[in-house]
Amino acid sequence: MTAPQHAPTLDRDGEVFVLDIGDGENRFHPNWLTAVGALLDEVEQAEGPKALVTAATGKFFSNGLDLEWLFAHADRAGAYVESVQALFARLLTLPLVTVAALQGHTYAAGAMLSLTHDLRIMRADRGFWCLPEAEINIPFTQGMSALIQARLAPQTAHTAMVTARRFGGVDAATAGIVDATADEAGLRAAAIELVRPHAAKAGPTVGTIKERLYAPVLEALREKDVPLG
């Protein structure tokens, strides 16, 4: 059984919203997806300059899909993956600048979640960023493949997807997976300061830029009846 975890929460540091996605493995249970969506509604509805940091607490940033729930509800698998990809598409096109603060292990769909943010900052000394799908025999959907390839350099995407390499913080920065590293104590504050200068950019123009920049990715992520094999 997956250990219980705190629900996602939303705080604010001046113009920067901080979305904490939980303190467990932060897998994408349907209730978690609903909670995150509601908090993103709050961010989008707020007026004035704003930016977003997505963070977590504990050993994991996110381990991705809730496989325990998925295997228990196989008849709802297609709708579940659609809802996950809808979250990816939403974050990829938020009309404000976003940063993912990766304080712990960032795996599978959790790693993809990090790639939907404009910037990423990762703890330097512990924790891995990894796409383990080749090892766990779960192929990437077309939307997931498109997202990864759009956000990573070709050789990095190939290595991450085909060999399931685990990247520590320094390696991830060298590979361009993350934009910066920080120590654990200062990670969230560093993420806030990284994004704060961009708060004034929030607005429809940024959303339009992202929609056009990632149009093919978004078409794939918004596919219905997603094939899982």
PDB file of C-alpha atoms in Angstrom:
ATOM      1  CA  MET A   1       0.000   0.000   0.000  1.00  0.00           C
ATOM      2  CA  THR A   2       1.169   3.528  -0.778  1.00  0.00           C
ATOM      3  CA  ALA A   3       1.717   5.520   2.417  1.00  0.00           C
ATOM      4  CA  PRO A   4      -0.801   8.305   3.038  1.00  0.00           C
ATOM      5  CA  GLN A   5       0.415  11.773   2.208  1.00  0.00           C
ATOM      6  CA  HIS A   6      -0.677  15.324   2.708  1.00  0.00           C
ATOM      7  CA  ALA A   7      -2.837  16.862   0.008  1.00  0.00           C
ATOM      8  CA  PRO A   8      -1.292  19.488  -2.287  1.00  0.00           C
ATOM      9  CA  THR A   9      -1.227  23.016  -0.854  1.00  0.00           C
ATOM     10  CA  LEU A  10      -0.803  26.508  -2.255  1.00  0.00           C
ATOM     11  CA  ASP A  11       1.123  29.328  -0.584  1.00  0.00           C
ATOM     12  CA  ARG A  12       2.314  32.681  -1.803  1.00  0.00           C
ATOM     13  CA  ASP A  13       5.566  34.611  -1.438  1.00  0.00           C
ATOM     14  CA  GLY A  14       4.760  38.050  -2.807  1.00  0.00           C
ATOM     15  CA  GLU A  15       4.119  37.649  -6.510  1.00  0.00           C
ATOM     16  CA  VAL A  16       5.242  33.998  -6.517  1.00  0.00           C
ATOM     17  CA  PHE A  17       2.765  31.191  -5.852  1.00  0.00           C
ATOM     18  CA  VAL A  18       4.256  28.033  -4.350  1.00  0.00           C
ATOM     19  CA  LEU A  19       2.397  24.815  -5.115  1.00  0.00           C
ATOM     20  CA  ASP A  20       3.558  22.007  -2.799  1.00  0.00           C
ATOM     21  CA  ILE A  21       2.397  18.760  -4.393  1.00  0.00           C
ATOM     22  CA  GLY A  22       2.811  16.622  -1.266  1.00  0.00           C
ATOM     23  CA  ASP A  23       5.143  14.867   1.141  1.00  0.00           C
ATOM     24  CA  GLY A  24       4.877  11.228   0.001  1.00  0.00           C
ATOM     25  CA  GLU A  25       5.632   9.695  -3.381  1.00  0.00           C
ATOM     26  CA  ASN A  26       3.208  12.241  -4.842  1.00  0.00           C
ATOM     27  CA  ARG A  27       1.828   9.826  -7.373  1.00  0.00           C
ATOM     28  CA  PHE A  28      -0.964  11.006  -9.637  1.00  0.00           C
ATOM     29  CA  HIS A  29      -3.995   9.555  -7.876  1.00  0.00           C
ATOM     30  CA  PRO A  30      -7.220  10.932  -9.402  1.00  0.00           C
ATOM     31  CA  ASN A  31      -7.908  12.858  -6.176  1.00  0.00           C
ATOM     32  CA  TRP A  32      -4.409  14.357  -6.396  1.00  0.00           C
ATOM     33  CA  LEU A  33      -5.043  15.416  -9.992  1.00  0.00           C
ATOM     34  CA  THR A  34      -8.292  17.087  -8.950  1.00  0.00           C
ATOM     35  CA  ALA A  35      -6.616  18.892  -6.048  1.00  0.00           C
ATOM     36  CA  VAL A  36      -3.746  20.168  -8.184  1.00  0.00           C
ATOM     37  CA  GLY A  37      -6.191  21.330 -10.843  1.00  0.00           C
ATOM     38  CA  ALA A  38      -8.191  23.317  -8.288  1.00  0.00           C
ATOM     39  CA  LEU A  39      -5.035  25.007  -6.981  1.00  0.00           C
ATOM     40  CA  LEU A  40      -3.956  25.886 -10.514  1.00  0.00           C
ATOM     41  CA  ASP A  41      -7.408  27.467 -10.956  1.00  0.00           C
ATOM     42  CA  GLU A  42      -6.588  29.739  -8.010  1.00  0.00           C
ATOM     43  CA  VAL A  43      -3.270  30.718  -9.575  1.00  0.00           C
ATOM     44  CA  GLU A  44      -4.806  31.454 -12.957  1.00  0.00           C
ATOM     45  CA  GLN A  45      -7.654  33.477 -11.464  1.00  0.00           C
ATOM     46  CA  ALA A  46      -5.345  35.690  -9.387  1.00  0.00           C
ATOM     47  CA  GLU A  47      -4.884  39.152 -10.847  1.00  0.00           C
ATOM     48  CA  GLY A  48      -1.661  41.066 -11.328  1.00  0.00           C
ATOM     49  CA  PRO A  49       1.956  39.930 -11.722  1.00  0.00           C
ATOM     50  CA  LYS A  50       2.514  36.324 -10.754  1.00  0.00           C
ATOM     51  CA  ALA A  51       4.736  33.307 -11.246  1.00  0.00           C
ATOM     52  CA  LEU A  52       4.663  29.714 -10.014  1.00  0.00           C
ATOM     53  CA  VAL A  53       7.037  27.386  -8.191  1.00  0.00           C
ATOM     54  CA  THR A  54       6.010  23.732  -8.014  1.00  0.00           C
ATOM     55  CA  ALA A  55       7.733  21.972  -5.134  1.00  0.00           C
ATOM     56  CA  ALA A  56       7.343  18.999  -2.809  1.00  0.00           C
ATOM     57  CA  THR A  57       8.412  17.932   0.660  1.00  0.00           C
ATOM     58  CA  GLY A  58      10.378  14.840   1.634  1.00  0.00           C
ATOM     59  CA  LYS A  59      12.275  12.153  -0.254  1.00  0.00           C
ATOM     60  CA  PHE A  60      10.321  12.436  -3.511  1.00  0.00           C
ATOM     61  CA  PHE A  61       9.311  15.199  -5.876  1.00  0.00           C
ATOM     62  CA  SER A  62       7.055  12.707  -7.652  1.00  0.00           C
ATOM     63  CA  ASN A  63       7.090   9.059  -8.691  1.00  0.00           C
ATOM     64  CA  GLY A  64       4.508   9.725 -11.390  1.00  0.00           C
ATOM     65  CA  LEU A  65       1.526   7.556 -12.292  1.00  0.00           C
ATOM     66  CA  ASP A  66      -0.354   5.886  -9.448  1.00  0.00           C
ATOM     67  CA  LEU A  67       0.205   2.362 -10.749  1.00  0.00           C
ATOM     68  CA  GLU A  68      -1.516   0.771  -7.748  1.00  0.00           C
ATOM     69  CA  TRP A  69      -4.711   2.682  -8.532  1.00  0.00           C
ATOM     70  CA  LEU A  70      -4.305   2.107 -12.262  1.00  0.00           C
ATOM     71  CA  PHE A  71      -3.990  -1.672 -11.948  1.00  0.00           C
ATOM     72  CA  ALA A  72      -7.044  -1.734  -9.677  1.00  0.00           C
ATOM     73  CA  HIS A  73      -9.083   0.321 -12.163  1.00  0.00           C
ATOM     74  CA  ALA A  74      -7.891  -1.007 -15.510  1.00  0.00           C
ATOM     75  CA  ASP A  75     -11.250  -0.221 -17.094  1.00  0.00           C
ATOM     76  CA  ARG A  76     -10.567   3.486 -16.499  1.00  0.00           C
ATOM     77  CA  ALA A  77      -6.967   3.480 -17.712  1.00  0.00           C
ATOM     78  CA  GLY A  78      -7.601   5.466 -20.885  1.00  0.00           C
ATOM     79  CA  ALA A  79      -9.483   8.249 -19.110  1.00  0.00           C
ATOM     80  CA  TYR A  80      -6.841   8.311 -16.381  1.00  0.00           C
ATOM     81  CA  VAL A  81      -3.962   8.799 -18.814  1.00  0.00           C
ATOM     82  CA  GLU A  82      -5.987  11.469 -20.628  1.00  0.00           C
ATOM     83  CA  SER A  83      -6.346  13.349 -17.337  1.00  0.00           C
ATOM     84  CA  VAL A  84      -2.610  13.121 -16.655  1.00  0.00           C
ATOM     85  CA  GLN A  85      -1.776  14.383 -20.126  1.00  0.00           C
ATOM     86  CA  ALA A  86      -4.326  17.176 -19.737  1.00  0.00           C
ATOM     87  CA  LEU A  87      -2.427  18.322 -16.644  1.00  0.00           C
ATOM     88  CA  PHE A  88       0.820  18.239 -18.621  1.00  0.00           C
ATOM     89  CA  ALA A  89      -0.748  20.335 -21.385  1.00  0.00           C
ATOM     90  CA  ARG A  90      -2.157  22.809 -18.877  1.00  0.00           C
ATOM     91  CA  LEU A  91       1.153  23.332 -17.100  1.00  0.00           C
ATOM     92  CA  LEU A  92       3.043  23.563 -20.388  1.00  0.00           C
ATOM     93  CA  THR A  93       0.817  26.458 -21.466  1.00  0.00           C
ATOM     94  CA  LEU A  94       0.149  28.328 -18.210  1.00  0.00           C
ATOM     95  CA  PRO A  95       0.137  32.071 -18.978  1.00  0.00           C
ATOM     96  CA  LEU A  96       2.922  32.776 -16.504  1.00  0.00           C
ATOM     97  CA  VAL A  97       6.500  31.639 -15.916  1.00  0.00           C
ATOM     98  CA  THR A  98       6.903  28.415 -13.917  1.00  0.00           C
ATOM     99  CA  VAL A  99       9.737  26.665 -12.097  1.00  0.00           C
ATOM    100  CA  ALA A 100       9.880  23.107 -10.744  1.00  0.00           C
ATOM    101  CA  ALA A 101      11.967  22.756  -7.562  1.00  0.00           C
ATOM    102  CA  LEU A 102      13.162  19.139  -7.458  1.00  0.00           C
ATOM    103  CA  GLN A 103      14.174  18.366  -3.881  1.00  0.00           C
ATOM    104  CA  GLY A 104      13.946  14.581  -4.215  1.00  0.00           C
ATOM    105  CA  HIS A 105      13.543  11.675  -6.601  1.00  0.00           C
ATOM    106  CA  THR A 106      11.799  12.735  -9.816  1.00  0.00           C
ATOM    107  CA  TYR A 107      10.781   9.652 -11.763  1.00  0.00           C
ATOM    108  CA  ALA A 108       8.689   8.642 -14.768  1.00  0.00           C
ATOM    109  CA  ALA A 109       5.599  10.856 -15.148  1.00  0.00           C
ATOM    110  CA  GLY A 110       6.978  12.904 -12.252  1.00  0.00           C
ATOM    111  CA  ALA A 111       9.997  13.683 -14.424  1.00  0.00           C
ATOM    112  CA  MET A 112       7.644  14.559 -17.262  1.00  0.00           C
ATOM    113  CA  LEU A 113       5.747  16.843 -14.880  1.00  0.00           C
ATOM    114  CA  SER A 114       8.995  18.691 -14.234  1.00  0.00           C
ATOM    115  CA  LEU A 115       9.497  19.126 -17.985  1.00  0.00           C
ATOM    116  CA  THR A 116       6.178  20.957 -18.326  1.00  0.00           C
ATOM    117  CA  HIS A 117       7.692  23.841 -16.335  1.00  0.00           C
ATOM    118  CA  ASP A 118       9.633  26.617 -18.005  1.00  0.00           C
ATOM    119  CA  LEU A 119      12.612  26.160 -15.674  1.00  0.00           C
ATOM    120  CA  ARG A 120      13.865  23.484 -13.292  1.00  0.00           C
ATOM    121  CA  ILE A 121      16.161  23.627 -10.293  1.00  0.00           C
ATOM    122  CA  MET A 122      17.336  20.447  -8.564  1.00  0.00           C
ATOM    123  CA  ARG A 123      19.006  19.508  -5.326  1.00  0.00           C
ATOM    124  CA  ALA A 124      22.681  18.978  -6.098  1.00  0.00           C
ATOM    125  CA  ASP A 125      23.695  16.297  -3.625  1.00  0.00           C
ATOM    126  CA  ARG A 126      20.872  13.758  -3.483  1.00  0.00           C
ATOM    127  CA  GLY A 127      17.967  12.531  -5.572  1.00  0.00           C
ATOM    128  CA  PHE A 128      17.690  11.326  -9.149  1.00  0.00           C
ATOM    129  CA  TRP A 129      15.805  12.451 -12.252  1.00  0.00           C
ATOM    130  CA  CYS A 130      14.906   9.364 -14.268  1.00  0.00           C
ATOM    131  CA  LEU A 131      12.617   8.010 -16.973  1.00  0.00           C
ATOM    132  CA  PRO A 132      12.553   4.279 -16.055  1.00  0.00           C
ATOM    133  CA  GLU A 133       9.906   3.196 -18.560  1.00  0.00           C
ATOM    134  CA  ALA A 134      12.307   0.955 -20.522  1.00  0.00           C
ATOM    135  CA  GLU A 135      13.070  -0.958 -17.318  1.00  0.00           C
ATOM    136  CA  ILE A 136       9.471  -1.284 -16.111  1.00  0.00           C
ATOM    137  CA  ASN A 137       8.063  -2.175 -19.556  1.00  0.00           C
ATOM    138  CA  ILE A 138       5.658   0.739 -19.887  1.00  0.00           C
ATOM    139  CA  PRO A 139       6.095   2.508 -23.257  1.00  0.00           C
ATOM    140  CA  PHE A 140       5.723   6.257 -23.497  1.00  0.00           C
ATOM    141  CA  THR A 141       2.506   7.500 -25.066  1.00  0.00           C
ATOM    142  CA  GLN A 142       2.804   9.655 -28.172  1.00  0.00           C
ATOM    143  CA  GLY A 143       2.082  12.719 -26.051  1.00  0.00           C
ATOM    144  CA  MET A 144       4.683  11.845 -23.452  1.00  0.00           C
ATOM    145  CA  SER A 145       7.294  11.161 -26.137  1.00  0.00           C
ATOM    146  CA  ALA A 146       6.530  14.479 -27.806  1.00  0.00           C
ATOM    147  CA  LEU A 147       6.801  16.349 -24.510  1.00  0.00           C
ATOM    148  CA  ILE A 148      10.166  14.840 -23.591  1.00  0.00           C
ATOM    149  CA  GLN A 149      11.635  15.384 -27.043  1.00  0.00           C
ATOM    150  CA  ALA A 150      10.435  18.994 -27.118  1.00  0.00           C
ATOM    151  CA  ARG A 151      11.987  19.865 -23.754  1.00  0.00           C
ATOM    152  CA  LEU A 152      15.306  18.005 -23.912  1.00  0.00           C
ATOM    153  CA  ALA A 153      18.205  17.975 -26.361  1.00  0.00           C
ATOM    154  CA  PRO A 154      17.940  15.002 -28.766  1.00  0.00           C
ATOM    155  CA  GLN A 155      20.855  12.992 -27.335  1.00  0.00           C
ATOM    156  CA  THR A 156      19.713  13.591 -23.765  1.00  0.00           C
ATOM    157  CA  ALA A 157      16.143  12.569 -24.609  1.00  0.00           C
ATOM    158  CA  HIS A 158      17.397   9.418 -26.329  1.00  0.00           C
ATOM    159  CA  THR A 159      19.640   8.424 -23.427  1.00  0.00           C
ATOM    160  CA  ALA A 160      16.981   9.152 -20.810  1.00  0.00           C
ATOM    161  CA  MET A 161      14.205   7.332 -22.673  1.00  0.00           C
ATOM    162  CA  VAL A 162      16.057   4.314 -24.064  1.00  0.00           C
ATOM    163  CA  THR A 163      18.584   3.555 -21.304  1.00  0.00           C
ATOM    164  CA  ALA A 164      16.594   4.776 -18.263  1.00  0.00           C
ATOM    165  CA  ARG A 165      19.702   6.556 -17.000  1.00  0.00           C
ATOM    166  CA  ARG A 166      19.429   8.114 -13.551  1.00  0.00           C
ATOM    167  CA  PHE A 167      20.675  11.701 -13.495  1.00  0.00           C
ATOM    168  CA  GLY A 168      21.839  13.253 -10.236  1.00  0.00           C
ATOM    169  CA  GLY A 169      21.533  17.015  -9.871  1.00  0.00           C
ATOM    170  CA  VAL A 170      24.948  17.909 -11.275  1.00  0.00           C
ATOM    171  CA  ASP A 171      24.588  15.465 -14.190  1.00  0.00           C
ATOM    172  CA  ALA A 172      21.085  16.768 -14.880  1.00  0.00           C
ATOM    173  CA  ALA A 173      22.403  20.328 -15.050  1.00  0.00           C
ATOM    174  CA  THR A 174      25.219  19.300 -17.381  1.00  0.00           C
ATOM    175  CA  ALA A 175      22.714  17.523 -19.645  1.00  0.00           C
ATOM    176  CA  GLY A 176      20.385  20.522 -19.694  1.00  0.00           C
ATOM    177  CA  ILE A 177      17.580  18.674 -17.915  1.00  0.00           C
ATOM    178  CA  VAL A 178      17.636  21.264 -15.145  1.00  0.00           C
ATOM    179  CA  ASP A 179      18.715  24.901 -15.302  1.00  0.00           C
ATOM    180  CA  ALA A 180      20.382  25.164 -11.901  1.00  0.00           C
ATOM    181  CA  THR A 181      21.179  23.263  -8.719  1.00  0.00           C
ATOM    182  CA  ALA A 182      21.048  24.239  -5.059  1.00  0.00           C
ATOM    183  CA  ASP A 183      21.474  22.645  -1.650  1.00  0.00           C
ATOM    184  CA  GLU A 184      18.444  21.154   0.059  1.00  0.00           C
ATOM    185  CA  ALA A 185      17.966  23.958   2.582  1.00  0.00           C
ATOM    186  CA  GLY A 186      18.053  26.693  -0.048  1.00  0.00           C
ATOM    187  CA  LEU A 187      16.325  24.967  -2.946  1.00  0.00           C
ATOM    188  CA  ARG A 188      12.818  26.353  -2.597  1.00  0.00           C
ATOM    189  CA  ALA A 189      14.044  29.873  -1.866  1.00  0.00           C
ATOM    190  CA  ALA A 190      16.353  29.667  -4.890  1.00  0.00           C
ATOM    191  CA  ALA A 191      13.426  28.583  -7.066  1.00  0.00           C
ATOM    192  CA  ILE A 192      11.341  31.516  -5.848  1.00  0.00           C
ATOM    193  CA  GLU A 193      14.118  33.985  -6.595  1.00  0.00           C
ATOM    194  CA  LEU A 194      14.761  32.360  -9.981  1.00  0.00           C
ATOM    195  CA  VAL A 195      11.186  32.986 -11.101  1.00  0.00           C
ATOM    196  CA  ARG A 196      10.352  36.216  -9.262  1.00  0.00           C
ATOM    197  CA  PRO A 197      11.883  38.514 -11.922  1.00  0.00           C
ATOM    198  CA  HIS A 198       9.492  37.032 -14.487  1.00  0.00           C
ATOM    199  CA  ALA A 199       6.251  37.735 -12.577  1.00  0.00           C
ATOM    200  CA  ALA A 200       5.474  40.804 -14.668  1.00  0.00           C
ATOM    201  CA  LYS A 201       5.362  38.636 -17.805  1.00  0.00           C
ATOM    202  CA  ALA A 202       2.192  36.848 -16.664  1.00  0.00           C
ATOM    203  CA  GLY A 203      -0.676  37.317 -19.078  1.00  0.00           C
ATOM    204  CA  PRO A 204      -2.285  36.121 -22.300  1.00  0.00           C
ATOM    205  CA  THR A 205       0.771  36.820 -24.454  1.00  0.00           C
ATOM    206  CA  VAL A 206       2.909  34.271 -22.593  1.00  0.00           C
ATOM    207  CA  GLY A 207       0.085  31.738 -22.872  1.00  0.00           C
ATOM    208  CA  THR A 208      -0.194  32.320 -26.617  1.00  0.00           C
ATOM    209  CA  ILE A 209       3.567  32.031 -27.076  1.00  0.00           C
ATOM    210  CA  LYS A 210       3.558  28.665 -25.318  1.00  0.00           C
ATOM    211  CA  GLU A 211       0.524  27.388 -27.239  1.00  0.00           C
ATOM    212  CA  ARG A 212       2.232  28.169 -30.544  1.00  0.00           C
ATOM    213  CA  LEU A 213       5.683  27.029 -29.409  1.00  0.00           C
ATOM    214  CA  TYR A 214       4.389  23.606 -28.403  1.00  0.00           C
ATOM    215  CA  ALA A 215       1.487  23.155 -30.830  1.00  0.00           C
ATOM    216  CA  PRO A 216       2.486  19.639 -32.031  1.00  0.00           C
ATOM    217  CA  VAL A 217       3.176  18.491 -28.455  1.00  0.00           C
ATOM    218  CA  LEU A 218      -0.169  19.813 -27.276  1.00  0.00           C
ATOM    219  CA  GLU A 219      -1.999  18.046 -30.094  1.00  0.00           C
ATOM    220  CA  ALA A 220      -0.439  14.763 -28.960  1.00  0.00           C
ATOM    221  CA  LEU A 221      -1.056  15.407 -25.260  1.00  0.00           C
ATOM    222  CA  ARG A 222      -4.706  16.258 -25.906  1.00  0.00           C
ATOM    223  CA  GLU A 223      -5.347  13.038 -27.833  1.00  0.00           C
ATOM    224  CA  LYS A 224      -8.417  11.094 -26.743  1.00  0.00           C
ATOM    225  CA  ASP A 225      -8.573   7.328 -26.270  1.00  0.00           C
ATOM    226  CA  VAL A 226      -4.844   7.199 -25.583  1.00  0.00           C
ATOM    227  CA  PRO A 227      -3.408   3.769 -26.510  1.00  0.00           C
ATOM    228  CA  LEU A 228      -1.434   2.399 -23.565  1.00  0.00           C
ATOM    229  CA  GLY A 229       0.600  -0.289 -25.290  1.00  0.00           C
TER     230      GLY A 229
END
